[in-house]
Short mmCIF file of N, CA and C in Angstrom, two decimals:
data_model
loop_
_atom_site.label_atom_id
_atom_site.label_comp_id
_atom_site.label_asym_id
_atom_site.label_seq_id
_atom_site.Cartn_x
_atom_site.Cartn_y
_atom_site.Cartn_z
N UNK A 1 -10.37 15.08 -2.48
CA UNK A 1 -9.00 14.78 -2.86
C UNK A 1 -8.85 14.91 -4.36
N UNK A 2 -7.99 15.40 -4.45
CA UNK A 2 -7.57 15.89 -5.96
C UNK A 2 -6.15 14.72 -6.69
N UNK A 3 -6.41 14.06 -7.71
CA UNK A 3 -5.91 13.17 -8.39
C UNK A 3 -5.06 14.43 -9.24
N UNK A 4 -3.86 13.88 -9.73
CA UNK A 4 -3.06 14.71 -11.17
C UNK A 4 -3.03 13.85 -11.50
N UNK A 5 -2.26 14.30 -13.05
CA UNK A 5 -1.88 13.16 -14.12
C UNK A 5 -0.22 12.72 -13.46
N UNK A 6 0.22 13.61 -13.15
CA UNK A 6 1.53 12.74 -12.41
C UNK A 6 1.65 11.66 -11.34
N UNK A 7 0.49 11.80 -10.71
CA UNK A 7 -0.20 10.25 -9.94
C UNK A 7 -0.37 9.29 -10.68
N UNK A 8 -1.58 9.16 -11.69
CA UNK A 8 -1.56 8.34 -12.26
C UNK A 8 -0.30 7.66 -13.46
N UNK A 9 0.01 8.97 -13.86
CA UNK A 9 1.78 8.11 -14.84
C UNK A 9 2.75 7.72 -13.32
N UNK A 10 2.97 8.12 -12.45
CA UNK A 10 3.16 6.99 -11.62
C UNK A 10 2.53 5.67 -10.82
N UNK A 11 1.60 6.11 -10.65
CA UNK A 11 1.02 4.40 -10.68
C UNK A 11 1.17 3.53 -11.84
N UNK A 12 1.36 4.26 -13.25
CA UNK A 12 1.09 2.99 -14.23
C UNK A 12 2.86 3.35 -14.44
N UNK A 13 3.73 3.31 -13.64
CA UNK A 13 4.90 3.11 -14.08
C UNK A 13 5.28 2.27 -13.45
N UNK A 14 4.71 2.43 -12.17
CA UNK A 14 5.17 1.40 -10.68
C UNK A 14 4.44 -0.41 -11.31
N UNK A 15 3.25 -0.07 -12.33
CA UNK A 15 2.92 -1.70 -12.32
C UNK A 15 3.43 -1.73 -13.77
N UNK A 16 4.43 -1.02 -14.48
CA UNK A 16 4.71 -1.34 -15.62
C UNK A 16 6.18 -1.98 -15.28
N UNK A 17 6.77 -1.67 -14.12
CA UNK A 17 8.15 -1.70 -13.58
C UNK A 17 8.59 -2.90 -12.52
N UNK A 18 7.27 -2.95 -12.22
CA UNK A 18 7.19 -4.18 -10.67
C UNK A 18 7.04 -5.62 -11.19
N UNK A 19 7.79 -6.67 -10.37
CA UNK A 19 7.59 -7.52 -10.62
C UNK A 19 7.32 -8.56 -9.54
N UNK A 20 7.01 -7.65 -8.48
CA UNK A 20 6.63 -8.07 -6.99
C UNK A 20 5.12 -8.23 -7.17
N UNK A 21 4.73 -9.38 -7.35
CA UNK A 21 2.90 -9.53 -7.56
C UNK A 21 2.15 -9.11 -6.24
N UNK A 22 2.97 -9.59 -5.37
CA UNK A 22 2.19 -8.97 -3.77
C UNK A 22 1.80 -8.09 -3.47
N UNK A 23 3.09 -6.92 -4.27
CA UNK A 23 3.28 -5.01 -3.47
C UNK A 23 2.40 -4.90 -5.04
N UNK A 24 1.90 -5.54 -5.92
CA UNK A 24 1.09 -4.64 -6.87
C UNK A 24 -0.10 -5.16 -6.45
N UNK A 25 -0.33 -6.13 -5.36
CA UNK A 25 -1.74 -6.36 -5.29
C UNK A 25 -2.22 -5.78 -3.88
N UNK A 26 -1.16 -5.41 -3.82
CA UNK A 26 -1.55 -4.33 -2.20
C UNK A 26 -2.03 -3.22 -2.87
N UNK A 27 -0.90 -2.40 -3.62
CA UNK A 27 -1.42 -1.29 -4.40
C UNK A 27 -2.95 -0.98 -4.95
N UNK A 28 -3.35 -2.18 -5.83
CA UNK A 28 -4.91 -2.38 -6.08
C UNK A 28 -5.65 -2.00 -5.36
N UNK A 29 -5.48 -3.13 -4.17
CA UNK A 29 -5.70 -2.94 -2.97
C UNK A 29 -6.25 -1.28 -2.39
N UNK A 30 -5.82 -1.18 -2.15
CA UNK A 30 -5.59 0.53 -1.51
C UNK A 30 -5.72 1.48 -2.56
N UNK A 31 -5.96 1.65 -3.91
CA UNK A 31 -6.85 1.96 -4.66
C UNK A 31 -7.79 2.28 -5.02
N UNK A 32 -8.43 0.90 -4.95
CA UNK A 32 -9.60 0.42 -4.86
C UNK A 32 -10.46 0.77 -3.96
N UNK A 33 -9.90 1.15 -2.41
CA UNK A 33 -10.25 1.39 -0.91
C UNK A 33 -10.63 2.56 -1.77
N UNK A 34 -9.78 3.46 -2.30
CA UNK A 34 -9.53 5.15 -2.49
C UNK A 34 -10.74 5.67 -3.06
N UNK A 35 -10.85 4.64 -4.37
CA UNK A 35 -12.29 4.92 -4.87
C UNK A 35 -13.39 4.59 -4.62
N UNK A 36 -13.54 4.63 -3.39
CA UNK A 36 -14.93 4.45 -2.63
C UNK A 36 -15.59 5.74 -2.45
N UNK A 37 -13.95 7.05 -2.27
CA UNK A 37 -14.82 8.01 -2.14
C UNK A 37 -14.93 8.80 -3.02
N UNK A 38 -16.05 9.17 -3.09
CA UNK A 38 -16.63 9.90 -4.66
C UNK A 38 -15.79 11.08 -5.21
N UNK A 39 -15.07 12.07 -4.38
CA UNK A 39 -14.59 13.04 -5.30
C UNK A 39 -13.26 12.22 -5.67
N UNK A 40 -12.39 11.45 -5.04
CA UNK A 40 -11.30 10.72 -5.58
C UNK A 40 -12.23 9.84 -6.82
N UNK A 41 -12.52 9.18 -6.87
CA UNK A 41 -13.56 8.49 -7.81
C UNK A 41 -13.11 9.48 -9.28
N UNK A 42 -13.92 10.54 -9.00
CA UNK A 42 -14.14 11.35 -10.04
C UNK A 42 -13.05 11.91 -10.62
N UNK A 43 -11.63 12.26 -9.54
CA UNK A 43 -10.97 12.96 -9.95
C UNK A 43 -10.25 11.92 -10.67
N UNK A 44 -10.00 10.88 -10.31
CA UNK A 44 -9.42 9.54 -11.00
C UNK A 44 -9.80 9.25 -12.58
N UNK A 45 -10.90 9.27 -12.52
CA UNK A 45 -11.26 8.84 -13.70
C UNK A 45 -11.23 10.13 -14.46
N UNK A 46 -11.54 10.96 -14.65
CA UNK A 46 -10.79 12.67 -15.31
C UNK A 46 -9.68 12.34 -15.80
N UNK A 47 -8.57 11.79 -14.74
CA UNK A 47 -7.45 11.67 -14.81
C UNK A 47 -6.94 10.53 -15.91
N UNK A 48 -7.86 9.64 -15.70
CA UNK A 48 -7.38 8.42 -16.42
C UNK A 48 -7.92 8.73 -18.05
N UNK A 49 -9.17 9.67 -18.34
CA UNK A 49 -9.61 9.56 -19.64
C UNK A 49 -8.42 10.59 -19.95
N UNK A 50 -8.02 11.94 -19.20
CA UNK A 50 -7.06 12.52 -20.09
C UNK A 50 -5.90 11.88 -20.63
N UNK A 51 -6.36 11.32 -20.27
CA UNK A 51 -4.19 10.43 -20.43
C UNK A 51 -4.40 8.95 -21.36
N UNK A 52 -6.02 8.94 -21.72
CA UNK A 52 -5.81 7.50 -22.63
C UNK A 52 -7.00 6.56 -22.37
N UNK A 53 -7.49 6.89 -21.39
CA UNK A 53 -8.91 5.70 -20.94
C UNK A 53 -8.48 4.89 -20.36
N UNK A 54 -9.38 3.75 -20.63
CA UNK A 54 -8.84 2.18 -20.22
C UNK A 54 -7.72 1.88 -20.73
N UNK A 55 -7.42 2.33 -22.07
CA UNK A 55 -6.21 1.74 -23.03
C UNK A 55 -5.53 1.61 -22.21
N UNK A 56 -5.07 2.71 -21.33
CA UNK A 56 -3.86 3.52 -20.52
C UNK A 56 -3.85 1.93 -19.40
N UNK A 57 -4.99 0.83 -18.93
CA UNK A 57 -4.31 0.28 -18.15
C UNK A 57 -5.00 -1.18 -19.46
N UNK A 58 -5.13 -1.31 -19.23
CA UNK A 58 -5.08 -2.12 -20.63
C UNK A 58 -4.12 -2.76 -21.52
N UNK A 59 -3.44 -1.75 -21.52
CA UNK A 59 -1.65 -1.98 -21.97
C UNK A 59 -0.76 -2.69 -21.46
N UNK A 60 -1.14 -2.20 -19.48
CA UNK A 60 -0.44 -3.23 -18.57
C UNK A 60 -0.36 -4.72 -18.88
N UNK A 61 -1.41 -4.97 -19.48
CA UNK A 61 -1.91 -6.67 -19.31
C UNK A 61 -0.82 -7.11 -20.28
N UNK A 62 -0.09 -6.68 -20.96
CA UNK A 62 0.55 -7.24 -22.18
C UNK A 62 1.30 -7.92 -21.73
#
């Protein structure tokens, strides 16, 4: 499975935007499931250093 960067700027828009703690902890959730498997894994994290690293969710916490 192949990750883009338009996946991930929507995932970090959906928990920059949400204020439903439940539907963002489902999201995690099912995420988390996703990266169990190794080429999502990989393509994820590709994805996440082009666009900023950790910073990129890091920011969320503010």
């Amino acid at each position: 499975k192949q990750v883009l960067p338009s996946d991930v700027k929507a995932l970090v828009a959906f928990f920059e935007r949400t204020e439903d703690n439940a539907c963002v902890e489902d999201v995690l959730h099912m995420v988390i499931r996703a990266l169990y498997g190794k080429a999502f894994l990989v393509s994820f994290i590709e994805q996440i250093e082009l666009l900023g690293g950790c910073q990129l969710f890091l920011n969320l916490l503010h």
